[in-house]
Short mmCIF file of C-alpha atoms in Angstrom, two decimals:
data_model
loop_
_atom_site.label_atom_id
_atom_site.label_comp_id
_atom_site.label_asym_id
_atom_site.label_seq_id
_atom_site.Cartn_x
_atom_site.Cartn_y
_atom_site.Cartn_z
CA MET A 198 -16.44 -45.75 -125.44
CA LYS A 199 -16.84 -49.00 -127.27
CA PRO A 200 -19.70 -51.30 -126.36
CA ARG A 201 -18.99 -53.97 -123.87
CA THR A 202 -17.07 -56.79 -125.37
CA ARG A 203 -17.47 -60.49 -125.00
CA LEU A 204 -15.59 -62.13 -122.19
CA ALA A 205 -13.31 -64.77 -123.58
CA ALA A 206 -14.15 -67.51 -121.12
CA GLN A 207 -16.58 -68.48 -118.43
CA PRO A 208 -15.34 -68.15 -114.85
CA GLU A 209 -15.59 -71.92 -114.39
CA GLN A 210 -13.19 -72.41 -117.28
CA LEU A 211 -10.75 -69.88 -115.85
CA VAL A 212 -10.85 -71.66 -112.49
CA GLU A 213 -10.14 -74.95 -114.22
CA TRP A 214 -7.17 -73.48 -116.05
CA LEU A 215 -5.83 -71.94 -112.85
CA ALA A 216 -6.02 -75.35 -111.18
CA GLY A 217 -4.11 -76.80 -114.12
CA ILE A 218 -1.48 -74.09 -113.88
CA ALA A 219 -1.04 -74.88 -110.19
CA ARG A 220 -0.16 -78.41 -111.29
CA GLY A 221 2.33 -77.05 -113.79
CA ASN A 222 0.18 -77.51 -116.89
CA GLU A 223 1.66 -75.24 -119.56
CA ARG A 224 -1.20 -75.75 -122.01
CA ASP A 225 -3.67 -74.45 -119.43
CA PHE A 226 -1.39 -71.49 -118.84
CA GLN A 227 -1.32 -70.67 -122.53
CA GLN A 228 -5.09 -70.93 -122.80
CA LEU A 229 -5.58 -68.73 -119.78
CA TYR A 230 -3.20 -66.21 -121.28
CA ARG A 231 -5.00 -66.14 -124.60
CA ALA A 232 -8.36 -65.71 -122.92
CA THR A 233 -7.43 -63.06 -120.39
CA ALA A 234 -4.34 -61.16 -121.54
CA PRO A 235 -6.34 -58.67 -123.67
CA HIS A 236 -8.27 -57.60 -120.56
CA LEU A 237 -5.15 -57.26 -118.44
CA TYR A 238 -3.25 -55.50 -121.21
CA ALA A 239 -6.06 -52.98 -121.72
CA LEU A 240 -5.99 -52.09 -118.03
CA LEU A 241 -2.21 -51.85 -118.00
CA LEU A 242 -2.25 -49.58 -121.03
CA ARG A 243 -4.78 -47.37 -119.32
CA ILE A 244 -2.75 -47.07 -116.14
CA LEU A 245 0.78 -46.98 -117.54
CA LYS A 246 0.06 -45.06 -120.76
CA SER A 247 2.95 -46.77 -122.52
CA GLU A 248 2.88 -49.89 -124.68
CA GLU A 249 6.40 -50.83 -123.64
CA ARG A 250 5.73 -50.50 -119.93
CA ALA A 251 2.36 -52.20 -120.27
CA GLU A 252 4.03 -55.16 -121.99
CA ASP A 253 6.65 -55.36 -119.23
CA ALA A 254 3.95 -55.26 -116.59
CA LEU A 255 1.94 -57.89 -118.46
CA GLN A 256 4.91 -60.23 -118.49
CA ASP A 257 5.51 -59.65 -114.78
CA ALA A 258 1.86 -60.29 -114.04
CA TYR A 259 1.70 -63.62 -115.87
CA VAL A 260 4.97 -64.78 -114.37
CA LYS A 261 3.41 -64.12 -110.98
CA ILE A 262 0.17 -65.81 -112.01
CA TRP A 263 2.15 -68.91 -113.00
CA GLN A 264 3.93 -68.86 -109.65
CA LYS A 265 0.93 -68.26 -107.44
CA ALA A 266 -1.94 -69.90 -109.30
CA GLU A 267 -2.47 -72.33 -106.48
CA THR A 268 -3.18 -69.50 -104.06
CA TYR A 269 -6.30 -68.63 -105.99
CA SER A 270 -9.52 -69.76 -104.37
CA ALA A 271 -13.16 -68.83 -104.70
CA GLU A 272 -12.80 -66.68 -101.59
CA ARG A 273 -10.50 -64.41 -103.57
CA GLY A 274 -13.36 -63.42 -105.86
CA ALA A 275 -14.01 -64.10 -109.52
CA PRO A 276 -10.94 -65.45 -111.31
CA LEU A 277 -10.78 -62.68 -113.90
CA THR A 278 -10.93 -59.88 -111.33
CA TRP A 279 -8.24 -61.70 -109.35
CA LEU A 280 -6.04 -61.82 -112.44
CA LEU A 281 -6.75 -58.16 -113.09
CA SER A 282 -5.71 -57.34 -109.53
CA VAL A 283 -2.39 -59.09 -109.99
CA ALA A 284 -1.74 -56.98 -113.08
CA ARG A 285 -2.95 -53.75 -111.55
CA TYR A 286 -0.78 -54.12 -108.44
CA ARG A 287 2.19 -54.60 -110.71
CA ALA A 288 1.29 -51.45 -112.62
CA LEU A 289 0.94 -49.48 -109.40
CA ASP A 290 4.30 -50.74 -108.27
CA MET A 291 5.86 -49.55 -111.50
CA LEU A 292 4.14 -46.18 -111.21
CA ARG A 293 5.28 -45.65 -107.63
CA ARG A 294 8.85 -46.48 -108.54
CA ASN A 295 8.99 -44.46 -111.74
CA ARG A 296 6.36 -41.82 -111.36
CA PRO A 297 8.52 -39.01 -112.78
CA GLU A 298 8.66 -40.84 -116.12
CA VAL A 299 4.94 -41.11 -116.38
CA ALA A 300 3.06 -38.36 -118.05
CA LEU A 301 -0.35 -37.73 -116.59
CA PRO A 302 -2.56 -36.49 -119.37
CA GLU A 303 -5.55 -34.51 -118.34
CA GLU A 304 -8.51 -36.81 -118.66
CA PRO A 305 -10.98 -35.34 -116.21
CA ASP A 306 -13.93 -36.76 -118.07
CA LEU A 307 -12.84 -40.37 -117.77
CA ALA A 308 -15.29 -41.17 -115.00
CA ASP A 309 -18.14 -39.69 -116.98
CA VAL A 310 -17.19 -41.71 -120.01
CA VAL A 311 -17.03 -44.91 -118.04
CA LEU A 312 -20.36 -44.49 -116.37
CA ALA A 313 -22.15 -43.08 -119.36
CA ASP A 314 -22.03 -46.45 -121.04
CA THR A 315 -23.97 -48.41 -118.48
CA THR A 316 -26.92 -49.06 -120.78
CA SER A 317 -24.98 -50.40 -123.73
CA ALA A 318 -24.77 -53.95 -122.50
CA GLY A 319 -23.14 -56.19 -125.03
CA PRO A 320 -23.12 -59.92 -125.47
CA TYR A 321 -21.66 -60.88 -122.14
CA GLU A 322 -21.57 -64.61 -121.63
CA ASP A 323 -21.51 -64.34 -117.89
CA ASN A 324 -24.72 -62.92 -116.51
CA MET A 325 -23.40 -62.85 -112.95
CA THR A 326 -20.49 -60.70 -114.02
CA LEU A 327 -22.82 -58.44 -115.92
CA GLN A 328 -25.08 -58.04 -112.90
CA ALA A 329 -22.12 -57.37 -110.66
CA MET A 330 -20.79 -54.77 -113.08
CA ASP A 331 -24.15 -53.09 -113.09
CA ALA A 332 -24.11 -53.12 -109.30
CA ILE A 333 -20.74 -51.41 -108.92
CA GLU A 334 -21.60 -48.88 -111.58
CA ALA A 335 -24.99 -48.11 -110.09
CA CYS A 336 -23.47 -47.71 -106.64
CA LEU A 337 -20.75 -45.46 -108.02
CA ALA A 338 -23.33 -43.38 -109.82
CA ASP A 339 -25.08 -42.78 -106.50
CA LEU A 340 -21.97 -41.25 -104.95
CA PRO A 341 -21.43 -37.50 -104.82
CA GLU A 342 -19.57 -36.33 -107.89
CA GLU A 343 -16.27 -35.60 -106.16
CA GLN A 344 -16.15 -38.97 -104.42
CA ARG A 345 -17.00 -40.83 -107.62
CA GLN A 346 -14.40 -38.95 -109.63
CA ALA A 347 -11.72 -39.51 -106.98
CA LEU A 348 -12.35 -43.26 -106.85
CA LEU A 349 -12.44 -43.72 -110.61
CA MET A 350 -9.34 -41.65 -111.26
CA ALA A 351 -7.51 -43.55 -108.53
CA TYR A 352 -8.57 -46.84 -110.10
CA TYR A 353 -8.01 -46.09 -113.78
CA GLU A 354 -5.02 -43.78 -113.44
CA GLY A 355 -3.35 -45.23 -110.37
CA LEU A 356 -3.14 -41.80 -108.80
CA THR A 357 -1.99 -41.19 -105.24
CA HIS A 358 -3.82 -38.85 -102.88
CA ALA A 359 -1.42 -36.04 -103.73
CA GLU A 360 -1.86 -36.58 -107.46
CA LEU A 361 -5.60 -36.69 -107.06
CA ALA A 362 -5.49 -33.43 -105.14
CA LYS A 363 -3.54 -31.80 -107.95
CA ARG A 364 -5.76 -33.15 -110.68
CA MET A 365 -8.95 -32.27 -108.85
CA ASP A 366 -7.58 -28.92 -107.66
CA ALA A 367 -8.59 -29.66 -104.08
CA PRO A 368 -6.79 -29.75 -100.72
CA LEU A 369 -5.08 -33.03 -99.90
CA GLY A 370 -7.15 -33.63 -96.77
CA THR A 371 -10.34 -33.07 -98.69
CA VAL A 372 -9.35 -35.55 -101.37
CA LYS A 373 -8.42 -38.14 -98.75
CA SER A 374 -11.82 -37.66 -97.22
CA TRP A 375 -13.53 -38.03 -100.60
CA VAL A 376 -11.77 -41.33 -101.18
CA ARG A 377 -12.54 -42.76 -97.76
CA ARG A 378 -16.11 -41.52 -97.67
CA GLY A 379 -16.64 -42.80 -101.18
CA LEU A 380 -15.34 -46.25 -100.29
CA LEU A 381 -17.44 -46.35 -97.15
CA LYS A 382 -20.61 -45.50 -99.04
CA LEU A 383 -19.74 -47.79 -101.90
CA ARG A 384 -19.27 -50.70 -99.56
CA GLU A 385 -22.56 -49.99 -97.85
CA SER A 386 -24.39 -49.77 -101.15
CA LEU A 387 -22.85 -52.95 -102.51
CA THR A 388 -23.64 -54.80 -99.29
CA GLU A 389 -27.23 -53.60 -99.42
CA ARG A 390 -27.46 -54.97 -102.94
CA GLY A 391 -26.21 -58.30 -101.73
CA GLN A 392 -22.92 -57.94 -103.56
CA ARG A 393 -20.74 -59.49 -100.91
CA MET B 101 -6.37 -54.37 -88.06
CA THR B 102 -7.14 -50.76 -88.77
CA ILE B 103 -4.88 -48.03 -89.98
CA HIS B 104 -5.52 -44.70 -88.37
CA ASN B 105 -6.06 -42.06 -90.97
CA GLN B 106 -6.17 -38.42 -90.16
CA ASN B 107 -9.47 -38.22 -91.96
CA ASP B 108 -11.06 -41.19 -90.27
CA ASP B 109 -13.10 -39.08 -87.93
CA GLU B 110 -14.54 -37.24 -90.86
CA ALA B 111 -14.97 -40.24 -93.12
CA GLN B 112 -16.23 -42.61 -90.48
CA GLY B 113 -19.96 -42.54 -90.17
CA PRO B 114 -22.00 -42.81 -86.97
CA GLY B 115 -21.98 -46.27 -85.52
CA GLU B 116 -18.93 -47.36 -87.48
CA THR B 117 -16.55 -49.21 -85.20
CA THR B 118 -13.87 -50.00 -87.72
CA ASN B 119 -12.47 -48.62 -90.91
CA GLN B 120 -10.77 -51.82 -91.92
CA GLY B 121 -13.07 -52.12 -94.90
CA VAL B 122 -12.04 -48.65 -96.03
CA ASP B 123 -8.37 -49.36 -95.40
CA ALA B 124 -8.68 -52.45 -97.56
CA GLY B 125 -10.38 -50.38 -100.24
CA GLU B 126 -7.54 -47.89 -100.26
CA TYR B 127 -5.06 -50.76 -100.33
CA VAL B 128 -6.70 -52.10 -103.48
CA LEU B 129 -7.04 -48.66 -105.02
CA GLY B 130 -3.38 -47.99 -104.32
CA THR B 131 -3.88 -44.73 -102.46
CA LEU B 132 -2.26 -45.82 -99.20
CA ASP B 133 1.16 -44.36 -98.60
CA GLY B 134 4.17 -46.64 -98.49
CA ARG B 135 4.19 -47.11 -94.73
CA GLN B 136 0.50 -47.92 -94.55
CA ARG B 137 0.74 -50.29 -97.50
CA ARG B 138 3.64 -52.14 -95.97
CA LEU B 139 1.71 -52.42 -92.72
CA LEU B 140 -1.20 -54.09 -94.49
CA ASP B 141 1.18 -56.22 -96.53
CA SER B 142 2.59 -57.60 -93.32
CA GLN B 143 -0.83 -58.31 -91.83
CA ILE B 144 -2.91 -59.43 -94.74
CA HIS B 145 -2.08 -63.10 -94.59
CA PHE B 146 -2.55 -63.37 -90.87
CA ASP B 147 -5.79 -61.46 -90.65
CA PRO B 148 -8.65 -63.33 -92.33
CA ASP B 149 -11.00 -60.35 -91.98
CA LEU B 150 -8.53 -58.08 -93.74
CA LEU B 151 -7.96 -60.63 -96.48
CA ARG B 152 -11.70 -60.94 -96.97
CA ASP B 153 -12.05 -57.15 -97.17
CA VAL B 154 -9.26 -56.92 -99.74
CA ALA B 155 -10.89 -59.68 -101.79
CA PHE B 156 -14.17 -57.77 -101.62
CA TRP B 157 -12.62 -54.68 -103.16
CA GLU B 158 -10.55 -56.60 -105.71
CA GLU B 159 -13.73 -58.30 -106.84
CA HIS B 160 -15.85 -55.17 -107.13
CA LEU B 161 -13.34 -52.59 -108.28
CA GLY B 162 -11.85 -55.14 -110.66
CA ARG B 163 -15.08 -55.14 -112.60
CA LEU B 164 -14.38 -51.58 -113.59
CA ALA B 165 -11.47 -52.88 -115.65
CA LEU B 166 -13.91 -54.90 -117.73
CA ARG B 167 -15.39 -51.64 -118.97
CA LEU B 168 -12.25 -51.13 -121.01
CA PRO B 169 -12.19 -52.59 -124.51
CA PRO B 170 -9.78 -55.54 -124.62
CA GLU B 171 -6.45 -54.87 -126.32
CA THR B 172 -4.44 -57.65 -127.91
CA PRO B 173 -0.92 -57.61 -126.49
CA PRO B 174 2.05 -57.91 -128.85
CA PRO B 175 3.21 -61.50 -129.53
CA ALA B 176 6.55 -60.70 -127.92
CA ALA B 177 4.82 -60.52 -124.55
CA TRP B 178 3.96 -64.22 -124.56
CA THR B 179 7.40 -65.11 -125.86
CA GLY B 180 8.96 -63.15 -123.04
CA ILE B 181 6.79 -64.87 -120.44
CA LYS B 182 7.69 -68.30 -121.78
CA ASN B 183 11.37 -67.47 -121.78
CA ARG B 184 11.32 -66.07 -118.29
CA LEU B 185 9.57 -69.14 -116.94
CA GLY B 186 11.54 -71.59 -119.01
CA LEU B 187 8.37 -73.18 -120.31
CA GLY B 188 8.93 -76.19 -122.51
CA GLN B 189 12.20 -76.91 -120.77
CA TYR B 190 12.99 -79.23 -117.89
CA ARG B 191 12.30 -77.87 -114.48
CA PRO B 192 11.55 -79.39 -111.12
CA LYS B 193 7.84 -79.80 -110.47
CA LEU B 194 7.46 -77.02 -107.99
CA ALA B 195 3.73 -76.59 -108.25
CA ILE B 196 3.13 -77.25 -104.59
CA TRP B 197 5.73 -74.65 -103.75
CA ARG B 198 4.29 -71.91 -105.84
CA GLY B 199 2.43 -70.43 -102.90
CA PHE B 200 4.10 -67.11 -102.69
CA ALA B 201 1.46 -66.28 -100.17
CA LEU B 202 3.00 -63.07 -98.95
CA ALA B 203 2.95 -61.78 -102.46
CA ALA B 204 -0.75 -62.32 -102.93
CA SER B 205 -2.38 -58.96 -103.45
CA CYS B 206 0.95 -57.36 -102.76
CA ALA B 207 2.37 -55.25 -105.50
CA ALA B 208 5.15 -53.81 -103.45
CA LEU B 209 6.81 -57.08 -102.63
CA VAL B 210 9.65 -57.80 -104.99
CA PHE B 211 11.75 -60.86 -104.69
CA ALA B 212 15.30 -60.95 -105.82
CA SER B 213 17.03 -64.27 -105.72
CA MET B 214 20.69 -64.15 -106.49
CA LEU B 215 23.18 -66.87 -106.80
CA TYR B 216 26.70 -66.60 -105.58
CA MET B 217 29.42 -69.07 -106.28
CA TYR B 218 32.62 -68.76 -104.36
CA VAL B 219 35.23 -70.45 -106.46
CA GLY B 220 38.79 -71.11 -105.32
CA THR B 221 39.44 -67.56 -104.25
CA SER B 222 36.85 -67.78 -101.51
CA PRO B 223 38.48 -67.60 -98.08
CA GLY B 224 36.13 -70.27 -96.83
CA THR B 225 36.09 -71.41 -93.24
CA ALA B 226 39.20 -72.48 -91.36
CA THR B 227 38.91 -75.79 -89.60
CA GLU B 228 40.04 -76.44 -86.04
CA SER B 229 42.41 -79.15 -87.21
CA GLY B 230 44.29 -76.68 -89.34
CA ASP B 231 43.16 -78.21 -92.62
CA GLN B 232 42.98 -76.07 -95.64
CA PRO B 233 40.03 -73.72 -95.43
CA ARG B 234 36.94 -75.24 -96.92
CA ARG B 235 35.57 -73.51 -99.91
CA THR B 236 31.97 -72.55 -100.01
CA ALA B 237 30.48 -74.66 -102.77
CA TYR B 238 26.92 -73.45 -102.70
CA ALA B 239 25.21 -70.27 -101.77
CA SER B 240 21.86 -68.71 -102.26
CA LEU B 241 20.74 -65.27 -101.29
CA ILE B 242 17.06 -64.90 -100.68
CA ARG B 243 16.15 -61.28 -100.37
CA ASP B 244 13.06 -59.14 -100.20
CA GLU B 245 14.00 -55.82 -101.71
CA THR B 246 11.06 -53.97 -100.27
CA TYR B 247 11.77 -54.83 -96.67
CA GLY B 248 15.50 -55.26 -97.01
CA VAL B 249 15.49 -58.61 -95.26
CA GLY B 250 16.56 -62.00 -96.40
CA TRP B 251 18.79 -64.96 -95.72
CA LEU B 252 22.18 -65.97 -97.02
CA ILE B 253 22.43 -69.77 -97.25
CA THR B 254 25.84 -71.31 -97.77
CA ALA B 255 27.20 -74.82 -97.78
CA GLY B 256 30.71 -76.22 -97.87
CA GLN B 257 31.92 -78.65 -100.47
CA ASP B 258 31.39 -81.55 -98.13
CA LYS B 259 27.68 -80.77 -98.24
CA ARG B 260 27.32 -81.72 -94.60
CA GLN B 261 26.13 -78.43 -93.20
CA LEU B 262 24.28 -75.36 -94.20
CA LYS B 263 24.91 -72.00 -92.66
CA VAL B 264 21.88 -69.73 -92.73
CA MET B 265 22.40 -66.10 -91.89
CA ALA B 266 19.49 -63.70 -91.55
CA LEU B 267 20.09 -60.38 -93.26
CA GLY B 268 18.00 -57.90 -91.38
CA HIS B 269 15.17 -58.86 -89.05
CA TYR B 270 12.18 -60.59 -90.54
CA GLN B 271 8.99 -59.55 -88.77
CA LEU B 272 7.53 -62.92 -87.83
CA PRO B 273 4.12 -63.11 -86.16
CA GLY B 274 4.04 -64.55 -82.65
CA SER B 275 3.78 -68.30 -82.21
CA LYS B 276 5.25 -68.86 -85.66
CA SER B 277 8.53 -70.28 -86.88
CA LEU B 278 10.40 -70.09 -90.14
CA GLU B 279 11.26 -73.46 -91.68
CA LEU B 280 13.76 -74.08 -94.45
CA TRP B 281 13.06 -76.77 -97.05
CA LEU B 282 15.13 -78.41 -99.74
CA ILE B 283 13.29 -79.41 -102.88
CA THR B 284 14.86 -81.70 -105.46
CA PRO B 285 13.50 -83.35 -108.61
CA GLU B 286 13.52 -86.60 -106.69
CA ARG B 287 11.82 -85.10 -103.63
CA VAL B 288 9.38 -82.52 -104.95
CA SER B 289 7.42 -82.52 -101.72
CA GLY B 290 10.51 -81.15 -100.03
CA GLN B 291 12.54 -82.11 -97.02
CA SER B 292 12.77 -79.96 -93.93
CA LEU B 293 16.27 -78.75 -93.19
CA GLY B 294 15.21 -77.21 -89.91
CA LEU B 295 14.10 -73.95 -88.41
CA ILE B 296 15.85 -70.75 -89.31
CA PRO B 297 16.01 -67.54 -87.33
CA ALA B 298 14.22 -64.30 -88.08
CA ARG B 299 17.54 -62.70 -87.20
CA GLY B 300 21.01 -64.01 -86.42
CA GLU B 301 22.35 -67.23 -87.90
CA VAL B 302 22.16 -70.96 -87.51
CA THR B 303 24.05 -73.99 -88.77
CA LEU B 304 21.92 -76.88 -89.94
CA PRO B 305 23.03 -80.43 -90.77
CA LEU B 306 22.28 -81.56 -94.28
CA PRO B 307 20.52 -84.91 -94.62
CA ASP B 308 22.68 -87.74 -95.88
CA ASN B 309 20.29 -88.93 -98.50
CA GLU B 310 20.94 -89.53 -102.16
CA ASP B 311 17.67 -87.97 -103.26
CA LEU B 312 18.39 -84.79 -101.33
CA VAL B 313 21.59 -83.66 -102.97
CA LEU B 314 22.51 -80.03 -103.31
CA SER B 315 22.80 -79.28 -106.97
CA ASP B 316 21.70 -76.75 -109.53
CA ARG B 317 18.51 -78.76 -109.86
CA ALA B 318 17.58 -78.15 -106.24
CA THR B 319 15.69 -75.31 -104.67
CA PHE B 320 15.44 -73.77 -101.23
CA ALA B 321 12.08 -72.68 -99.86
CA ILE B 322 11.09 -70.97 -96.64
CA SER B 323 7.67 -71.37 -95.10
CA ILE B 324 5.94 -69.96 -92.06
CA GLU B 325 4.98 -72.77 -89.72
CA PRO B 326 3.54 -73.18 -86.23
CA GLU B 327 6.04 -72.57 -83.46
CA GLY B 328 8.56 -75.39 -83.50
CA GLY B 329 8.04 -76.25 -87.14
CA SER B 330 5.66 -78.18 -89.29
CA PRO B 331 4.03 -80.95 -87.28
CA VAL B 332 3.62 -83.20 -90.30
CA GLY B 333 6.99 -83.11 -92.02
CA SER B 334 5.76 -81.09 -94.94
CA PRO B 335 4.84 -77.43 -95.23
CA THR B 336 1.56 -76.50 -93.59
CA GLY B 337 1.92 -72.74 -93.77
CA GLN B 338 2.64 -70.16 -96.38
CA THR B 339 5.71 -70.45 -98.56
CA ILE B 340 7.23 -67.01 -98.49
CA PHE B 341 10.45 -67.41 -100.44
CA ILE B 342 11.90 -69.74 -103.03
CA ALA B 343 15.42 -69.54 -104.42
CA PRO B 344 17.54 -71.82 -106.58
CA VAL B 345 20.65 -73.55 -105.33
CA SER B 346 23.82 -72.78 -107.21
CA ALA B 347 25.69 -75.21 -109.39
CA ASP B 348 28.34 -77.33 -107.72
CA VAL B 349 31.61 -75.57 -108.28
CA GLY B 350 33.66 -77.88 -106.15
#
């Protein structure tokens, strides 16, 4: 796992660009793309496991971002995580429609890899984002192993309950319970930490 | 709104009165099945608590994506985006209409806007006076592939009336109406054409105004408004569909 990398822009700048995009400002759109596309593309590559499909999904995501920029508001969360959500929903949509085409490599250690890097903080420009990342990772680390693995594989791989059950070699009902219990505890932990 | 899950009893802790927060988490994770996801899709923009819960999970789970090393996308990606959006070319200023609110946080919703032009071979509509059937000069099909609903909007060459036919039954919340708008380069704020049905059809008069001309530079939009329509003459609710108007083939 590489060290954390520098975010390309402060949240305030992203918000400003989104406001410009809502007014039809193409320059702001291009700047937003340059600053954020590498983050979205990395996530799409992770989920879709195909450069071609990730590029398609990236295009779809930014077309949607151009169309719905004005719907972004502070209540929707940090601008970068909102952008990432737009891209991830698109990837999930593609997966659900074309699942048979998607190979699912065995990567059972993904969650361990992700959480093992929590101490290698890099030069993040945004301390609030860094603190929030630490919060979600700390809360995840407190979950029972099965719940943590289920949530992380669902997030990074876009797996359904049935796919999780197969990958984790567990009954479907049990996996569903792991996911819901994990989310419940995660929400409680994040709320206790003031991450609302 | 809460989705009942067969594992709720097991997953729900003592004292928990709702699992909406968990439902929202599963929505964001993508583990809900199609029926459950569609149910939340239909509720999310009318349930502030649900929207807040979804935003909570998007915010927190989204930070996990920042653990991945950034990857530079191929240059063709940006070129493709520009081409698809027609950036650098003339287009109506539709910024205020970009609120595809139903699509927010909704991966499953796919819009397909198609343009039909019925040239001379179109049977058109016979008039009571026995005139030659009028040809349909404009038509737009607004369709939501996921839900299989939409509207077919047609206009005769005289541009005096629009016929709007619902395809399927749009699930509209109570005390709400659907309002159709015409947007032109000269009237970017849009002009109401009237209310349209969630099912069935309606004929609407077209305004006789030189800055509200049907042309390939115009756009239809549909918004959700309070019952009876927007009280202020401009959209106050969410814009759920936008589709271009065809070229004049008359």
